[in-house]
PDB file of C-alpha atoms in Angstrom:
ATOM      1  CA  UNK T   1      24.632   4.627  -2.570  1.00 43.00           C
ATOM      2  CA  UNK T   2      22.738   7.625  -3.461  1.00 46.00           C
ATOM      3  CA  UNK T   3      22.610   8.439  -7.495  1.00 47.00           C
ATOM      4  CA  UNK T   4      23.268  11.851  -7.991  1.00 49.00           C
ATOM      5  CA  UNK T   5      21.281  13.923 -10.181  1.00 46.00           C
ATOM      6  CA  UNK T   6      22.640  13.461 -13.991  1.00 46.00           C
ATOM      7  CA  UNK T   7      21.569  16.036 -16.402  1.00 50.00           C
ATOM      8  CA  UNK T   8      22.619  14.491 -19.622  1.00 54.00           C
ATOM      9  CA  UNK T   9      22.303  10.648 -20.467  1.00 58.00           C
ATOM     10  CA  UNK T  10      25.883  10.514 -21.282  1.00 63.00           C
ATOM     11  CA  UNK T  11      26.780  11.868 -17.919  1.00 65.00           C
ATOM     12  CA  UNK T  12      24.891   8.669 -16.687  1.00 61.00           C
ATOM     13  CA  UNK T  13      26.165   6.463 -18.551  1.00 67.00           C
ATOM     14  CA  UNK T  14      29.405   7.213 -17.572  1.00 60.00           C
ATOM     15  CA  UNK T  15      28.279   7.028 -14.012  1.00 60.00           C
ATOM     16  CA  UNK T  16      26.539   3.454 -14.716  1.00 64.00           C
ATOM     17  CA  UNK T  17      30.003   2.462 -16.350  1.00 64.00           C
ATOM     18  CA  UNK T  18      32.101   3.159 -13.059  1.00 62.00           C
ATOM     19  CA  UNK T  19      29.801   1.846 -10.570  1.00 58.00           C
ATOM     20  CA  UNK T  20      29.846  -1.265 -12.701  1.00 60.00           C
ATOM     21  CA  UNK T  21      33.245  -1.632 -12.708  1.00 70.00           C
ATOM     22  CA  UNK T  22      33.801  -1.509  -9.315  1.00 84.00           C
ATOM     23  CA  UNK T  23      30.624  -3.141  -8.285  1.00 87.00           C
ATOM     24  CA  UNK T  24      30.741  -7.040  -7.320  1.00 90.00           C
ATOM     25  CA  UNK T  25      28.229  -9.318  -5.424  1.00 92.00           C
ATOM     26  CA  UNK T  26      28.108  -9.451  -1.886  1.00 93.00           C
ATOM     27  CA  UNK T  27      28.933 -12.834   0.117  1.00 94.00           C
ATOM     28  CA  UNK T  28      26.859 -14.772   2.104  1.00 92.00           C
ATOM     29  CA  UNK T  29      29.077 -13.781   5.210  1.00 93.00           C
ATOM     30  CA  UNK T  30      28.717 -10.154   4.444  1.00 93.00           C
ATOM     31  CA  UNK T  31      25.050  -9.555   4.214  1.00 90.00           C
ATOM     32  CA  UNK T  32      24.421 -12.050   7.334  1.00 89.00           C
ATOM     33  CA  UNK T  33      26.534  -9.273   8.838  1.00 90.00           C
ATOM     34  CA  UNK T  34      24.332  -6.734   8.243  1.00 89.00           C
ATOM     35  CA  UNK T  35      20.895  -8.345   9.353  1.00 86.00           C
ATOM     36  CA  UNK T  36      19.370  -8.851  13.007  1.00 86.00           C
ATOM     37  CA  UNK T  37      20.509 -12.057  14.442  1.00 85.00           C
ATOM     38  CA  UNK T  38      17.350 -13.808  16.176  1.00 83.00           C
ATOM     39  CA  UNK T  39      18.505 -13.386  19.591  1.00 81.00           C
ATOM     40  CA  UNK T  40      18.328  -9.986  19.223  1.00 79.00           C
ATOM     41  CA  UNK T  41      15.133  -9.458  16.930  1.00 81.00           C
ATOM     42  CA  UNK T  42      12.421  -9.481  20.102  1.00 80.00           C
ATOM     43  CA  UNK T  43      14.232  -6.271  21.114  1.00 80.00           C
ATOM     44  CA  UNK T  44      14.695  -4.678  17.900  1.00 86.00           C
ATOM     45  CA  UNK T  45      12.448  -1.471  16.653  1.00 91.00           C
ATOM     46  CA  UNK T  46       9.376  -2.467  14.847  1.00 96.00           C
ATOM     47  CA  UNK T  47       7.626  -0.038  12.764  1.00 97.00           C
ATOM     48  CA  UNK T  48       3.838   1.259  13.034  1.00 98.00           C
ATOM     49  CA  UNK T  49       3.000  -1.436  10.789  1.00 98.00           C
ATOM     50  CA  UNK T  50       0.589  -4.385  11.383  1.00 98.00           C
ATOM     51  CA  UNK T  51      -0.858  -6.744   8.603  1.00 98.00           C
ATOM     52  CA  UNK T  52      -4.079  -9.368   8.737  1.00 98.00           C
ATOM     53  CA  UNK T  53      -4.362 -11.741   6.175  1.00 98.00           C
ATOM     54  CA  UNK T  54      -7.936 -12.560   5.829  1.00 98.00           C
ATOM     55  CA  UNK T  55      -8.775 -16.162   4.907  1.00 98.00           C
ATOM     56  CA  UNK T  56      -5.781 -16.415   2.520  1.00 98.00           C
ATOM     57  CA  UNK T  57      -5.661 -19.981   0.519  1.00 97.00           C
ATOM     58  CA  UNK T  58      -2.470 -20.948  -0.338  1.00 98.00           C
ATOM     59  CA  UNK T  59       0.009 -22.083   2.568  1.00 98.00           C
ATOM     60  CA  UNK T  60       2.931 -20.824   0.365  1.00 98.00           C
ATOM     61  CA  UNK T  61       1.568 -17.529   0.280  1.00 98.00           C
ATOM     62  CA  UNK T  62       0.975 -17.230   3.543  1.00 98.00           C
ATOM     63  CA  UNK T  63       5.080 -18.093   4.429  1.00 98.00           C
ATOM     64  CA  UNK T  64       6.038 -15.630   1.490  1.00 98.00           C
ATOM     65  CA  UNK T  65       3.937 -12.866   3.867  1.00 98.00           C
ATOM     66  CA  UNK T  66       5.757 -13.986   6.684  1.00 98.00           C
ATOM     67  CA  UNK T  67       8.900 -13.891   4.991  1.00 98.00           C
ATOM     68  CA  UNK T  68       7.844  -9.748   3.487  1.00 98.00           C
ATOM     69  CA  UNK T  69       6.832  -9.272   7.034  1.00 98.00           C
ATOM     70  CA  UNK T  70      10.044 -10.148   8.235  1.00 97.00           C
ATOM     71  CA  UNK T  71      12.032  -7.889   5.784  1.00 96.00           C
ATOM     72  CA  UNK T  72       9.509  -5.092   6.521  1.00 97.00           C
ATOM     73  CA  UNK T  73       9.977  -5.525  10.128  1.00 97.00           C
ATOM     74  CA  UNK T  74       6.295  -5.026  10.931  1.00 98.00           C
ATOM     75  CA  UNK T  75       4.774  -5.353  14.866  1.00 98.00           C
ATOM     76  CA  UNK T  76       2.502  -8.132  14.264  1.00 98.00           C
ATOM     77  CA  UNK T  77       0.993 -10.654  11.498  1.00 98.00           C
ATOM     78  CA  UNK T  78      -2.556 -11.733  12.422  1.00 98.00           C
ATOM     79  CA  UNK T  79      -3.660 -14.696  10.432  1.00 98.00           C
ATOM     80  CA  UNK T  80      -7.365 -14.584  10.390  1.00 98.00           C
ATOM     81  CA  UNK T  81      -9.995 -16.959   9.272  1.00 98.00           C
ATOM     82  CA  UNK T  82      -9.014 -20.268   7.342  1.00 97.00           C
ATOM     83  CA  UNK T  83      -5.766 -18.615   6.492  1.00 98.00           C
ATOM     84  CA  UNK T  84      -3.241 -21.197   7.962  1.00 97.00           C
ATOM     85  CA  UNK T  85      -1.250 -21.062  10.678  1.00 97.00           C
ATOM     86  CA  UNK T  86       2.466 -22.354  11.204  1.00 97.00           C
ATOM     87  CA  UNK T  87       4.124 -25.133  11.980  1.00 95.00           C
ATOM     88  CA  UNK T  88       3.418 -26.210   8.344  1.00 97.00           C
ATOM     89  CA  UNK T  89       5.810 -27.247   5.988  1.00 97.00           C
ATOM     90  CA  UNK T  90       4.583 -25.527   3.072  1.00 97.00           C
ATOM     91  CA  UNK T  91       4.738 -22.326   5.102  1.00 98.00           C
ATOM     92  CA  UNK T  92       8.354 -23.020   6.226  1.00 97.00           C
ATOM     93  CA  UNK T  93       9.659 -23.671   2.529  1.00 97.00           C
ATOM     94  CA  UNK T  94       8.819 -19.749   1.812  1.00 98.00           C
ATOM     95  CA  UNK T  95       9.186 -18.072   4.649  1.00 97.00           C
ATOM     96  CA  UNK T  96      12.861 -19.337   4.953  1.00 95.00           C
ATOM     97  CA  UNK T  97      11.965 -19.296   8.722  1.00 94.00           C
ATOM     98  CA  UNK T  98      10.541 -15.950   9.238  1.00 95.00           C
ATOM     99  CA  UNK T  99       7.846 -17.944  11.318  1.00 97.00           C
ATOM    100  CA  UNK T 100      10.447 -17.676  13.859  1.00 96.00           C
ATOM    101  CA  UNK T 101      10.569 -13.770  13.657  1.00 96.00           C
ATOM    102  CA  UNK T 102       7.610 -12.157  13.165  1.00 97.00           C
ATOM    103  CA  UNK T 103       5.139 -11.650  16.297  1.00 97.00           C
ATOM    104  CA  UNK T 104       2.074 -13.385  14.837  1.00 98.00           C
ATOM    105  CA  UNK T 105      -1.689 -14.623  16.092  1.00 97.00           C
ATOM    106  CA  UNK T 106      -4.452 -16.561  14.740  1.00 98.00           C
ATOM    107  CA  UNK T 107      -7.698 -14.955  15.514  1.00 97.00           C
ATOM    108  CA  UNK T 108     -10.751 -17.155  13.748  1.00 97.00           C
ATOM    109  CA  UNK T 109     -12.562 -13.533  13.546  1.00 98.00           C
ATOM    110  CA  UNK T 110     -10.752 -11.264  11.541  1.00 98.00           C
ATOM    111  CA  UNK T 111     -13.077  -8.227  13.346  1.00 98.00           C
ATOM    112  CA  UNK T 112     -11.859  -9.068  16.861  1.00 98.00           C
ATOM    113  CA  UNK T 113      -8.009  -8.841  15.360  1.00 98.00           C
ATOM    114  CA  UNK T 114      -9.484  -5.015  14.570  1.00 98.00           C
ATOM    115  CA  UNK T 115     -10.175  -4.132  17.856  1.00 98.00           C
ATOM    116  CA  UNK T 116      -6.913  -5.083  18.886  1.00 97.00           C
ATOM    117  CA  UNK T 117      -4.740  -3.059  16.444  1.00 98.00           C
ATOM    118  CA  UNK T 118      -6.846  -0.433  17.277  1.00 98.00           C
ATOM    119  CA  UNK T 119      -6.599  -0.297  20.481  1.00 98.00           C
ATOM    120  CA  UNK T 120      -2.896   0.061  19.456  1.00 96.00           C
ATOM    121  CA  UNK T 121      -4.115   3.305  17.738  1.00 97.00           C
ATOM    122  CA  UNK T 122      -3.489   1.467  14.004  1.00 98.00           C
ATOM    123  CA  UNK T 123      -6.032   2.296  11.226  1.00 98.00           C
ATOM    124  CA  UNK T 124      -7.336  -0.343   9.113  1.00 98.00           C
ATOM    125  CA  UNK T 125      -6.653  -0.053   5.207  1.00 98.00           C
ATOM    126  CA  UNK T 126      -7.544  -2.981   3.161  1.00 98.00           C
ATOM    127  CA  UNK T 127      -5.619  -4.209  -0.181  1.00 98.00           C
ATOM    128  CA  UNK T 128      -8.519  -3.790  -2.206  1.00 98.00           C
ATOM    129  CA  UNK T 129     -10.343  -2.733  -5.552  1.00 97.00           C
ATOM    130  CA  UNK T 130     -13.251  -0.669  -4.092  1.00 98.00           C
ATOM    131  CA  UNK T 131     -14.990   2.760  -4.948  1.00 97.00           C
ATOM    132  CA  UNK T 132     -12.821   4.524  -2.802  1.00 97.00           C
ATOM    133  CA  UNK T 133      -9.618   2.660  -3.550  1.00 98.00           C
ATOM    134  CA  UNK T 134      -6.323   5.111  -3.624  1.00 98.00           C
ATOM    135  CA  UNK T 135      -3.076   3.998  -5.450  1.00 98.00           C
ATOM    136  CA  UNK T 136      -1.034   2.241  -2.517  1.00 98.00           C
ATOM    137  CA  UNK T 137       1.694   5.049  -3.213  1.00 98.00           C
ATOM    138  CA  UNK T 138      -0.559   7.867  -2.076  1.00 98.00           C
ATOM    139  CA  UNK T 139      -0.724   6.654   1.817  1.00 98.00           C
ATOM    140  CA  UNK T 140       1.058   9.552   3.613  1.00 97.00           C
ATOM    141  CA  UNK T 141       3.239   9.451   7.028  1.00 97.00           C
ATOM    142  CA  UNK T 142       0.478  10.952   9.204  1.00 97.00           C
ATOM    143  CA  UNK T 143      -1.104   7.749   7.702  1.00 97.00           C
ATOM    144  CA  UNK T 144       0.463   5.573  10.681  1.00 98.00           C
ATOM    145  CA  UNK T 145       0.034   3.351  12.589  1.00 98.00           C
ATOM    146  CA  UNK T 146      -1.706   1.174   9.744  1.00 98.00           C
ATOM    147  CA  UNK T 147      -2.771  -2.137   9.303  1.00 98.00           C
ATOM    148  CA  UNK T 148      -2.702  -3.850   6.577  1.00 98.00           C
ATOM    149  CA  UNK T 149      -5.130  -6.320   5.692  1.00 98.00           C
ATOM    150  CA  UNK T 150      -4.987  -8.478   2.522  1.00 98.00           C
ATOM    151  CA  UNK T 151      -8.070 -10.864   1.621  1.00 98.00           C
ATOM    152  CA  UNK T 152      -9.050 -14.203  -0.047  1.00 98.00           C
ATOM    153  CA  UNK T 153      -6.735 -14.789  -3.170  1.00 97.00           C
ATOM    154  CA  UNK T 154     -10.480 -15.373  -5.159  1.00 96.00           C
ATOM    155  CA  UNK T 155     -12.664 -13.565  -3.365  1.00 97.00           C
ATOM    156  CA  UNK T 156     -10.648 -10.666  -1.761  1.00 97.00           C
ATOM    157  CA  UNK T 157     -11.140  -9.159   1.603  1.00 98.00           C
ATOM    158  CA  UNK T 158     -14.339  -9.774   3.221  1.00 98.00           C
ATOM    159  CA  UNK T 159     -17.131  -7.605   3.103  1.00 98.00           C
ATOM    160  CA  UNK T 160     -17.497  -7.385   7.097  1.00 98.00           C
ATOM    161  CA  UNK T 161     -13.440  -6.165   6.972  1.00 98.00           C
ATOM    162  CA  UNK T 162     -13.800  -3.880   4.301  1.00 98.00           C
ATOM    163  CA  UNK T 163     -16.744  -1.965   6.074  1.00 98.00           C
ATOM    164  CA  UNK T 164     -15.057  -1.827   9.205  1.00 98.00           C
ATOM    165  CA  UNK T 165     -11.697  -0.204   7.214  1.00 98.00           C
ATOM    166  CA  UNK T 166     -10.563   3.352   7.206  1.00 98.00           C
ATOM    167  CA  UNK T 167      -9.102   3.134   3.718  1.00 98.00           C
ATOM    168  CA  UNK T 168      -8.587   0.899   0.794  1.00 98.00           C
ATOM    169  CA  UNK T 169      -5.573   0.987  -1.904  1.00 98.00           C
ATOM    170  CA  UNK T 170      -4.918  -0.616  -4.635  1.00 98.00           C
ATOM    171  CA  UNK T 171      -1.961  -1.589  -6.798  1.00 98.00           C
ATOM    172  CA  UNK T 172      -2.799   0.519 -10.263  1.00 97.00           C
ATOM    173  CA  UNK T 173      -2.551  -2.630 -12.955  1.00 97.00           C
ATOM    174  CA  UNK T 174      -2.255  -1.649 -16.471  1.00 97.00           C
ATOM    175  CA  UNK T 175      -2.761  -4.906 -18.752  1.00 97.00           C
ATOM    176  CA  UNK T 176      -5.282  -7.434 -19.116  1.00 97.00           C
ATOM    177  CA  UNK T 177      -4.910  -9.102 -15.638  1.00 96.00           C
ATOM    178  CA  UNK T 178      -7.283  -7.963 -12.678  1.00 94.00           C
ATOM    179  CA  UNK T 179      -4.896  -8.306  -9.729  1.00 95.00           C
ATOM    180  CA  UNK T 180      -1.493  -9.509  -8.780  1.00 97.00           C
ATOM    181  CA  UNK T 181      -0.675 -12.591  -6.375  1.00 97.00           C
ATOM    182  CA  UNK T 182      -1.658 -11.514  -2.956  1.00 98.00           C
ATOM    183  CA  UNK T 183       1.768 -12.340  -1.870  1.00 98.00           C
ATOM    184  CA  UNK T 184       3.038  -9.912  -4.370  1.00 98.00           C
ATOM    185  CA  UNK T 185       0.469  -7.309  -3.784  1.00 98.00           C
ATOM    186  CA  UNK T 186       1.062  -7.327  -0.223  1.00 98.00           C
ATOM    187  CA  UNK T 187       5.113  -7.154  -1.074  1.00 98.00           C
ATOM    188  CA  UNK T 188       4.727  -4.339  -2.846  1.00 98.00           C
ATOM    189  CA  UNK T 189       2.316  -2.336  -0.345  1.00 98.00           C
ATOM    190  CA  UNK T 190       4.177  -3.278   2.249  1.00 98.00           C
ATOM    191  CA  UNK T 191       7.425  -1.985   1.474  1.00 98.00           C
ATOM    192  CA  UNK T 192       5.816   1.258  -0.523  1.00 98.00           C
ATOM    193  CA  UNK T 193       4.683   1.595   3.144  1.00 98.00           C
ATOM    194  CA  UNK T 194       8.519   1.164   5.175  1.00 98.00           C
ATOM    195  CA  UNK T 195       9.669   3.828   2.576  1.00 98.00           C
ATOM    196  CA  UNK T 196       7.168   6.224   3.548  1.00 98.00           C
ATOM    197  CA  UNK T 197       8.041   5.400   6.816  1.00 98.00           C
ATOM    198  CA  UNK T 198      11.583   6.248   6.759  1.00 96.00           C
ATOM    199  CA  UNK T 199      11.707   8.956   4.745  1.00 94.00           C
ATOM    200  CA  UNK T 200      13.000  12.465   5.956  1.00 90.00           C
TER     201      UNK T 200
END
């Protein structure tokens, strides 16, 4: 539902008020209705989207990308490095079997997983803090085909990735803390990048 534009804050507040009481949770039945069943994913429409996750630690970040992948409905997941690689149990707990989904790859060399995606025509934007770091929400449309690469939850992406990258962004943090979780960071590029996407 689309929220009309409300010019006085009583005017939304009565607006809040009915769409609360008419508003329930959906069931389990209902929003299985609405997703892509996984007989039919292979064949679905994937957006200009592909993400490399360079040497990323923990295994239960790793399935939370997979799972973010999933909902993003990107073209490929490369898993690059030490970053680990399914079947894995800690990766199936997060990814709620996304594993089973999303097109992935391990490539050992996170450069040779470059050439591919752009070959594809894809641009390579790292999730980083660098001197030439945008805020994520400034990527454009004419951006695309982009991939996405998110580094080392320590150390970041590597310096070989980052000078072989078109662009960097960043997610703007405003307290005491550095950086988000990776897996976060990545969820939050990642679908600033499907809205972009599908916008008029």
């Amino acid at each position: 539902m689309l929220i009309p534009f409300l010019e006085k804050s009583s005017e939304f507040d009565i607006f809040c008020r009915g769409i609360h009481e008419t508003m329930r949770k959906l069931t389990h039945e209902e929003i299985e209705r609405r997703r892509i069943p996984l007989n039919g994913i292979q064949e679905a429409n994937r957006l200009p989207i592909f993400s490399l996750l360079d040497n990323i630690r923990s295994l239960y970040n790793v399935g939370s990308m997979f799972r973010t992948s999933d909902g993003a409905m990107i073209s490929k997941l490369y898993l690059c490095g030490y970053t680990a690689q399914p079947p894995r149990k800690e990766i199936e707990k997060t990814s709620l079997g996304a594993v089973r989904s999303v097109p992935w790859e391990h490539e050992d060399d996170p450069l040779e997983a470059i050439k591919r995606v752009r070959k594809q025509g894809a641009r390579i934007c790292v999730l980083e803090q660098t001197d030439h770091s945008i805020p994520y929400y400034h990527i454009r449309k004419e951006d695309f085909p982009l991939c996405l690469v998110v580094g080392n939850e320590i150390t970041g992406v590597s310096p070989q990735v980052i000078d072989a990258a078109d662009l960097a962004i960043e997610v703007p943090m405003y307290g005491m803390k550095q950086s988000l979780n990776a897996a976060v960071a990545y969820g939050i590029a990642l679908f600033e990048f499907v809205r972009i996407l599908k916008s008029p």
